[in-house]
Coordinates of C-alpha atoms and ligand atoms in Angstrom, one line a residue:
M1170 CA -29.0 -31.0 9.5
K1171 CA -28.5 -27.2 9.7
T1172 CA -26.7 -25.2 7.0
P1173 CA -23.0 -24.9 7.8
I1174 CA -21.9 -21.5 9.0
R1175 CA -18.6 -20.0 7.8
V1176 CA -16.2 -19.1 10.5
A1177 CA -13.1 -17.1 9.5
V1178 CA -10.2 -17.1 11.8
T1179 CA -7.1 -15.0 11.4
G1180 CA -3.8 -16.0 12.9
A1181 CA -5.0 -19.6 12.5
A1182 CA -1.5 -21.1 12.7
G1183 CA -0.6 -19.2 15.9
Q1184 CA -0.7 -20.2 19.5
I1185 CA -4.3 -19.3 20.2
G1186 CA -5.4 -20.7 16.8
Y1187 CA -3.9 -24.1 17.8
S1188 CA -6.2 -24.3 20.8
L1189 CA -9.2 -22.6 19.2
L1190 CA -9.8 -24.3 15.9
F1191 CA -10.4 -27.8 17.5
R1192 CA -13.0 -26.4 19.9
I1193 CA -14.9 -24.6 17.1
A1194 CA -14.8 -27.8 14.9
S1195 CA -16.0 -29.9 17.9
G1196 CA -19.1 -27.8 18.4
A1197 CA -18.1 -26.1 21.6
M1198 CA -18.6 -22.6 20.1
F1199 CA -21.8 -22.9 18.0
G1200 CA -23.4 -26.0 19.5
P1201 CA -23.5 -29.7 18.9
D1202 CA -25.9 -29.5 16.0
Q1203 CA -24.3 -26.6 14.0
P1204 CA -21.9 -27.6 11.2
V1205 CA -19.1 -25.2 10.4
I1206 CA -16.8 -24.4 7.5
L1207 CA -13.4 -23.0 8.8
Q1208 CA -11.9 -20.3 6.7
L1209 CA -8.3 -20.1 8.0
I1210 CA -6.3 -16.9 7.3
E1211 CA -2.6 -16.5 7.9
A1212 CA 0.0 -13.9 7.1
P1213 CA 1.6 -14.3 3.7
I1214 CA 4.7 -15.9 5.2
E1215 CA 5.9 -19.3 4.0
K1216 CA 6.5 -20.7 7.4
A1217 CA 3.0 -19.6 8.7
M1218 CA 1.3 -21.1 5.6
K1219 CA 3.2 -24.3 6.0
A1220 CA 2.3 -24.5 9.7
L1221 CA -1.3 -23.9 8.7
E1222 CA -1.2 -26.9 6.4
G1223 CA -0.2 -29.0 9.4
V1224 CA -3.0 -27.6 11.5
A1225 CA -5.5 -28.5 8.8
M1226 CA -4.1 -32.0 8.6
E1227 CA -4.7 -32.4 12.3
L1228 CA -8.2 -31.1 12.0
D1229 CA -8.8 -33.7 9.3
D1230 CA -7.4 -36.3 11.5
C1231 CA -9.9 -35.5 14.3
A1232 CA -12.8 -36.6 12.0
F1233 CA -15.1 -34.0 13.5
P1234 CA -18.6 -34.7 12.2
L1235 CA -19.5 -31.0 12.3
L1236 CA -16.5 -29.8 10.2
K1237 CA -17.8 -29.5 6.7
G1238 CA -14.9 -27.8 5.0
I1239 CA -11.5 -26.0 5.5
V1240 CA -10.3 -23.1 3.5
M1241 CA -6.6 -22.1 3.9
T1242 CA -5.5 -18.8 2.6
D1243 CA -3.2 -15.8 3.0
D1244 CA -5.7 -13.6 1.1
A1245 CA -8.1 -12.0 3.4
K1246 CA -10.6 -11.4 0.6
V1247 CA -10.8 -15.2 0.2
G1248 CA -10.8 -15.9 3.9
F1249 CA -13.5 -13.5 4.9
K1250 CA -15.7 -14.3 1.9
D1251 CA -19.3 -14.9 3.0
A1252 CA -18.1 -15.4 6.6
N1253 CA -20.8 -15.4 9.2
W1254 CA -18.3 -15.0 12.0
C1255 CA -14.9 -13.3 11.7
L1256 CA -12.6 -14.1 14.6
L1257 CA -9.7 -11.7 14.5
V1258 CA -6.9 -13.3 16.4
G1259 CA -3.9 -12.8 14.1
A1260 CA -1.6 -10.1 15.5
K1261 CA 1.7 -9.8 17.2
P1262 CA 1.6 -10.8 20.9
R1263 CA 3.5 -8.7 23.5
G1264 CA 6.7 -9.9 25.2
P1265 CA 8.0 -9.3 28.7
G1266 CA 8.0 -5.6 29.8
M1267 CA 5.6 -4.5 27.1
E1268 CA 2.0 -3.2 27.6
R1269 CA -0.6 -4.2 25.1
A1270 CA -0.9 -0.7 23.9
D1271 CA 2.7 -0.9 22.7
L1272 CA 1.4 -3.2 20.0
L1273 CA -0.8 -0.5 18.5
K1274 CA 1.7 0.6 15.9
D1275 CA 2.4 -2.9 14.6
N1276 CA -1.1 -4.4 14.9
G1277 CA -3.4 -1.4 14.3
Q1278 CA -2.6 -1.4 10.6
I1279 CA -3.8 -5.0 10.2
F1280 CA -7.2 -4.1 11.5
I1281 CA -7.7 -1.3 9.0
G1282 CA -7.3 -3.6 6.0
Q1283 CA -9.3 -6.4 7.7
G1284 CA -12.1 -4.1 8.6
Q1285 CA -12.4 -2.9 5.0
I1286 CA -12.3 -6.4 3.5
I1287 CA -14.8 -7.9 6.0
D1288 CA -17.2 -5.0 5.2
A1289 CA -16.8 -5.7 1.5
V1290 CA -17.0 -9.5 1.4
A1291 CA -18.4 -11.1 4.6
A1292 CA -21.9 -12.4 4.9
A1293 CA -24.8 -9.9 5.5
D1294 CA -25.2 -11.2 9.0
A1295 CA -21.4 -11.1 9.8
R1296 CA -20.3 -10.7 13.4
I1297 CA -16.8 -9.8 14.3
A1298 CA -14.9 -10.7 17.5
V1299 CA -11.4 -9.2 18.1
V1300 CA -8.8 -10.9 20.2
G1301 CA -5.5 -9.5 18.8
N1302 CA -4.1 -6.8 21.1
P1303 CA -4.8 -4.1 22.0
A1304 CA -8.2 -5.7 21.4
N1305 CA -10.5 -2.8 22.3
T1306 CA -8.8 -0.3 20.1
N1307 CA -8.1 -2.8 17.3
C1308 CA -11.9 -3.5 17.3
M1309 CA -12.6 0.2 17.1
I1310 CA -10.1 0.5 14.2
A1311 CA -11.8 -2.4 12.3
A1312 CA -15.3 -1.0 12.9
S1313 CA -14.2 2.5 11.7
Q1314 CA -13.6 1.0 8.2
A1315 CA -17.1 -0.5 7.9
K1316 CA -19.8 1.2 5.9
R1317 CA -22.2 -1.7 5.4
L1318 CA -21.9 -3.6 8.7
P1319 CA -23.1 -1.8 11.8
A1320 CA -20.6 -0.9 14.5
E1321 CA -22.5 -3.1 17.1
R1322 CA -21.5 -6.2 15.2
F1323 CA -17.8 -5.5 16.1
T1324 CA -17.0 -6.8 19.6
A1325 CA -13.7 -7.2 21.5
M1326 CA -13.0 -9.9 24.0
V1327 CA -12.8 -9.2 27.8
R1328 CA -14.2 -12.6 28.6
L1329 CA -10.8 -13.9 29.6
D1330 CA -10.7 -11.1 32.3
Q1331 CA -14.2 -12.1 33.4
N1332 CA -13.2 -15.7 33.7
R1333 CA -10.0 -14.7 35.6
A1334 CA -12.0 -12.5 38.0
Q1335 CA -14.6 -15.3 38.6
T1336 CA -11.8 -17.7 39.6
Q1337 CA -10.1 -15.2 41.9
L1338 CA -13.3 -14.5 43.8
A1339 CA -14.2 -18.2 44.1
K1340 CA -10.7 -19.0 45.5
K1341 CA -10.9 -16.1 48.0
A1342 CA -14.4 -17.1 49.2
G1343 CA -13.5 -20.8 49.2
V1344 CA -16.5 -21.7 47.1
D1345 CA -17.1 -23.6 43.9
L1346 CA -16.5 -21.4 40.8
T1347 CA -20.1 -21.7 39.8
A1348 CA -21.2 -20.0 43.0
V1349 CA -19.7 -16.7 41.7
Q1350 CA -22.0 -14.9 39.2
N1351 CA -22.4 -11.4 37.7
I1352 CA -18.8 -10.4 37.8
F1353 CA -18.4 -8.0 34.8
I1354 CA -15.4 -6.3 33.3
Y1355 CA -15.6 -2.6 32.5
G1356 CA -13.3 -0.8 30.1
N1357 CA -10.0 -1.8 28.5
H1358 CA -8.4 -5.2 28.2
S1359 CA -5.4 -3.8 30.0
P1360 CA -4.3 -3.3 33.6
T1361 CA -6.8 -0.4 33.9
M1362 CA -9.8 -2.7 33.4
F1363 CA -12.3 -2.7 36.3
P1364 CA -13.8 -6.0 37.5
A1365 CA -16.9 -4.6 39.3
F1366 CA -16.9 -6.8 42.4
A1367 CA -19.7 -4.8 44.1
H1368 CA -22.3 -6.2 41.6
A1369 CA -21.0 -9.8 41.8
T1370 CA -22.9 -12.4 43.8
I1371 CA -21.5 -15.5 45.6
S1372 CA -24.1 -18.2 46.3
G1373 CA -26.8 -15.6 45.6
K1374 CA -25.5 -13.0 48.2
P1375 CA -23.6 -9.8 47.4
A1376 CA -19.9 -10.7 47.0
T1377 CA -19.0 -7.9 49.3
S1378 CA -21.0 -9.6 52.1
V1379 CA -19.1 -12.8 51.6
I1380 CA -15.7 -11.3 51.0
T1381 CA -15.7 -8.4 53.6
D1382 CA -12.0 -7.6 53.0
T1383 CA -12.5 -4.4 51.0
A1384 CA -8.8 -3.7 50.8
W1385 CA -8.3 -7.0 49.1
L1386 CA -11.1 -6.4 46.6
Q1387 CA -10.0 -2.9 45.7
G1388 CA -6.3 -3.8 45.7
P1389 CA -4.9 -7.3 45.1
F1390 CA -8.1 -8.6 43.4
C1391 CA -8.2 -5.8 40.8
E1392 CA -4.5 -5.9 40.3
T1393 CA -4.3 -9.7 39.9
V1394 CA -7.0 -9.7 37.3
G1395 CA -5.6 -6.6 35.5
K1396 CA -2.1 -8.0 35.4
R1397 CA -2.8 -11.6 34.9
G1398 CA -1.7 -11.5 31.2
A1399 CA 1.7 -10.2 32.2
A1400 CA 2.0 -12.8 35.0
I1401 CA 1.4 -15.5 32.4
I1402 CA 4.0 -14.1 30.1
A1403 CA 6.5 -13.9 32.9
A1404 CA 5.8 -17.6 33.9
R1405 CA 5.3 -19.2 30.5
G1406 CA 7.6 -17.0 28.4
A1407 CA 4.7 -16.5 26.0
S1408 CA 1.3 -14.9 26.2
S1409 CA -1.8 -16.8 27.3
A1410 CA -3.1 -19.0 24.5
A1411 CA -5.3 -21.9 25.7
S1412 CA -7.2 -19.7 28.2
A1413 CA -7.6 -17.0 25.5
A1414 CA -9.0 -19.5 23.0
N1415 CA -11.3 -20.9 25.7
A1416 CA -12.5 -17.3 26.5
L1417 CA -13.2 -16.7 22.8
V1418 CA -15.3 -19.9 22.7
D1419 CA -17.2 -18.5 25.8
H1420 CA -17.5 -15.0 24.2
V1421 CA -19.1 -16.3 21.0
R1422 CA -21.1 -19.0 22.7
S1423 CA -22.7 -16.5 25.0
L1424 CA -23.3 -14.1 22.1
V1425 CA -25.3 -16.8 20.2
T1426 CA -27.2 -17.8 23.3
P1427 CA -30.3 -15.6 24.0
G1428 CA -30.5 -14.6 27.6
A1429 CA -26.8 -15.0 28.4
I1430 CA -25.4 -12.3 30.6
H1431 CA -21.7 -11.7 30.1
S1432 CA -18.9 -9.1 29.6
V1433 CA -18.1 -7.9 26.1
A1434 CA -16.2 -4.8 24.9
V1435 CA -18.7 -3.0 22.7
K1436 CA -19.1 0.5 21.2
S1437 CA -19.9 3.0 23.9
N1438 CA -22.8 5.3 23.5
G1439 CA -21.9 7.1 26.8
L1440 CA -23.2 4.6 29.3
Y1441 CA -21.3 4.1 32.6
G1442 CA -19.2 7.2 31.9
F1443 CA -17.4 5.9 28.9
D1444 CA -16.7 8.3 26.0
A1445 CA -18.9 7.7 23.0
N1446 CA -17.2 5.7 20.3
V1447 CA -14.6 3.9 22.4
W1448 CA -15.0 0.1 22.7
A1449 CA -15.3 -0.6 26.4
G1450 CA -16.0 -3.8 28.4
M1451 CA -19.6 -3.7 29.8
P1452 CA -22.2 -6.2 30.9
V1453 CA -24.5 -7.3 28.1
R1454 CA -27.5 -9.5 27.7
T1455 CA -27.8 -11.5 24.5
T1456 CA -31.1 -10.8 22.9
T1457 CA -31.2 -12.9 19.7
P1458 CA -28.3 -15.0 18.4
G1459 CA -25.5 -12.5 17.6
S1460 CA -27.3 -9.5 19.0
Y1461 CA -27.2 -8.0 22.5
E1462 CA -28.1 -5.1 24.7
V1463 CA -26.0 -3.4 27.3
I1464 CA -27.3 -4.0 30.7
T1465 CA -28.0 -0.6 32.3
G1466 CA -28.6 0.5 35.8
Y1467 CA -25.7 -0.9 37.8
A1468 CA -25.0 1.9 40.3
M1469 CA -21.3 2.8 40.6
D1470 CA -19.8 4.1 43.9
D1471 CA -16.9 6.5 44.1
F1472 CA -14.3 3.8 43.8
A1473 CA -15.9 2.3 40.8
K1474 CA -16.3 5.7 39.2
S1475 CA -12.6 6.5 39.6
K1476 CA -11.7 3.1 38.1
I1477 CA -13.9 3.6 35.1
A1478 CA -12.6 7.1 34.6
A1479 CA -9.0 5.7 34.5
T1480 CA -9.8 3.0 32.0
N1481 CA -11.9 5.4 29.9
K1482 CA -8.9 7.8 29.9
E1483 CA -6.6 5.1 28.5
L1484 CA -9.2 4.1 25.8
T1485 CA -9.5 7.7 24.7
E1486 CA -5.7 8.0 24.6
E1487 CA -5.4 4.9 22.5
R1488 CA -8.1 6.3 20.2
A1489 CA -6.2 9.6 19.9
F1490 CA -3.0 7.6 19.1
V1491 CA -4.6 6.0 16.1
A1492 CA -6.7 9.0 15.0
E1493 CA -4.5 9.6 11.9
L1494 CA -4.5 5.9 11.0
I1495 CA -8.3 5.7 10.9
G1496 CA -8.6 9.1 9.3
K1497 CA -10.7 10.6 12.1
Ligands
LIG2068 P1 1.0 -15.9 17.7 O1 2.2 -15.1 17.4 O2 1.3 -17.3 18.3 O3 0.1 -16.1 16.5 C1 -0.4 -15.0 15.8 C2 -0.5 -15.5 14.3 O4 -1.1 -14.4 13.6 C3 0.8 -15.8 13.6 O5 0.6 -17.2 13.1 C4 0.9 -14.8 12.5 O6 1.5 -15.3 11.4 C5 -0.5 -14.4 12.3 N1 -0.8 -13.1 11.7 C6 0.0 -12.0 11.8 N2 -0.5 -11.0 11.0 C7 -1.6 -11.6 10.4 C8 -2.5 -11.1 9.4 N3 -2.4 -9.8 8.9 N4 -3.5 -11.9 8.9 C9 -3.6 -13.2 9.4 N5 -2.7 -13.7 10.3 C10 -1.7 -12.9 10.8 O7 0.1 -15.1 18.8 P2 -1.1 -15.6 19.7 O8 -0.5 -16.1 21.0 O9 -1.9 -16.5 19.0 O10 -1.8 -14.2 20.0 C11 -2.5 -13.6 19.0 C12 -3.0 -12.2 19.5 O11 -3.9 -12.4 20.5 C13 -1.9 -11.3 20.1 O12 -2.0 -10.0 19.7 C14 -2.1 -11.5 21.6 O13 -1.6 -10.4 22.4 C15 -3.6 -11.5 21.6 N6 -4.2 -12.0 22.9 C16 -5.4 -11.4 23.3 C17 -6.0 -11.9 24.4 C18 -7.3 -11.2 24.9 O14 -7.8 -11.6 26.0 N7 -7.8 -10.2 24.2 C19 -5.5 -13.0 25.1 C20 -4.3 -13.6 24.6 C21 -3.7 -13.1 23.5
LIG2069 C1 -3.8 -11.8 28.2 O1 -4.5 -11.1 28.9 O2 -3.3 -12.9 28.6 C2 -3.4 -11.4 26.8 O3 -4.0 -10.1 26.5 C3 -2.0 -11.4 26.5 C4 -1.2 -10.3 27.1 O4 -0.5 -9.6 26.4 O5 -1.4 -10.1 28.3

């Protein structure tokens, strides 16, 4: 039996938490032979802590063989202690008519404190995945507070966007979902994100040779993927939760699977035209469990360059907005 890993989850009693925790405890995130200890962190609000107790009771009632312990706390110093993975979900979701960046004022502050505490108390091999919106900039904020843990350990989730893009391409081409490969998301988890359809393949052929409707690829396809979160809020009256939890399972599972190729928002060092030090979605290849390299060499045409410039501009604006907060 492997040693259990400690997985800290913030916002554990929230909508995403309710879909996520059971998948982690079942082995979907770290594999069927990896025991886990869940360290569940909630806001210091009586109602949230009470709800968390209920979630923990349900986890107990699932009798998951891999679940070796549950910590429940409203103290981040306790919750992140010795954590090998820190899944930062807890934050306010947007409502109708809002953009994710509108959440920066409320949510940005959370990631300052959590970045500092994770850096102080998490395990030496800690990895951090940010979901709370605006995810890219919140991730940058948390990483800005770390002195011990390298910035590369801090990733933000664009996997939901990749999954959305994969499905839209499969539906348009009339093929099974699994026929669509190598669709990567560049930039911000916002309507400016760029799903780079020109590099995708469908049944091993360039996607653009299967879907020859360039106007659809450049227009409705990019727009549907970019605005899918808002469409779900409009339909459901609440932001996506089960699909977001599923995407986080995919995000981490791919990051612990050497050879996996997937989209992750990582610290830019200038590749693909992104400003250094913004967290931008890019294609990565997992090297060793928890580590990755950015896949370089995808050629960008003029359309792709203009899309990347727009999403990079938004990321730099968000960074400027929080410059005072992060003291930079
Ligand atoms: P929710 O309101 O249902 O749950 C959020 C939970 O976080 C609440 O239980 C709240 O008490 C808790 N919380 C707030 N501040 C906290 C703190 N400082 N420490 C610990 N817990 C705290 O929201 P949700 O639907 O679960 O969404 C959570 C976040 O994820 C939102 O910001 C949402 O916009 C974002 N989201 C991101 C993606 C993505 O693809 N990146 C997808 C869906 C949702
Ligand atoms: C999503 O993409 O579904 C989430 O980021 C929630 C939102 O605010 O759109």
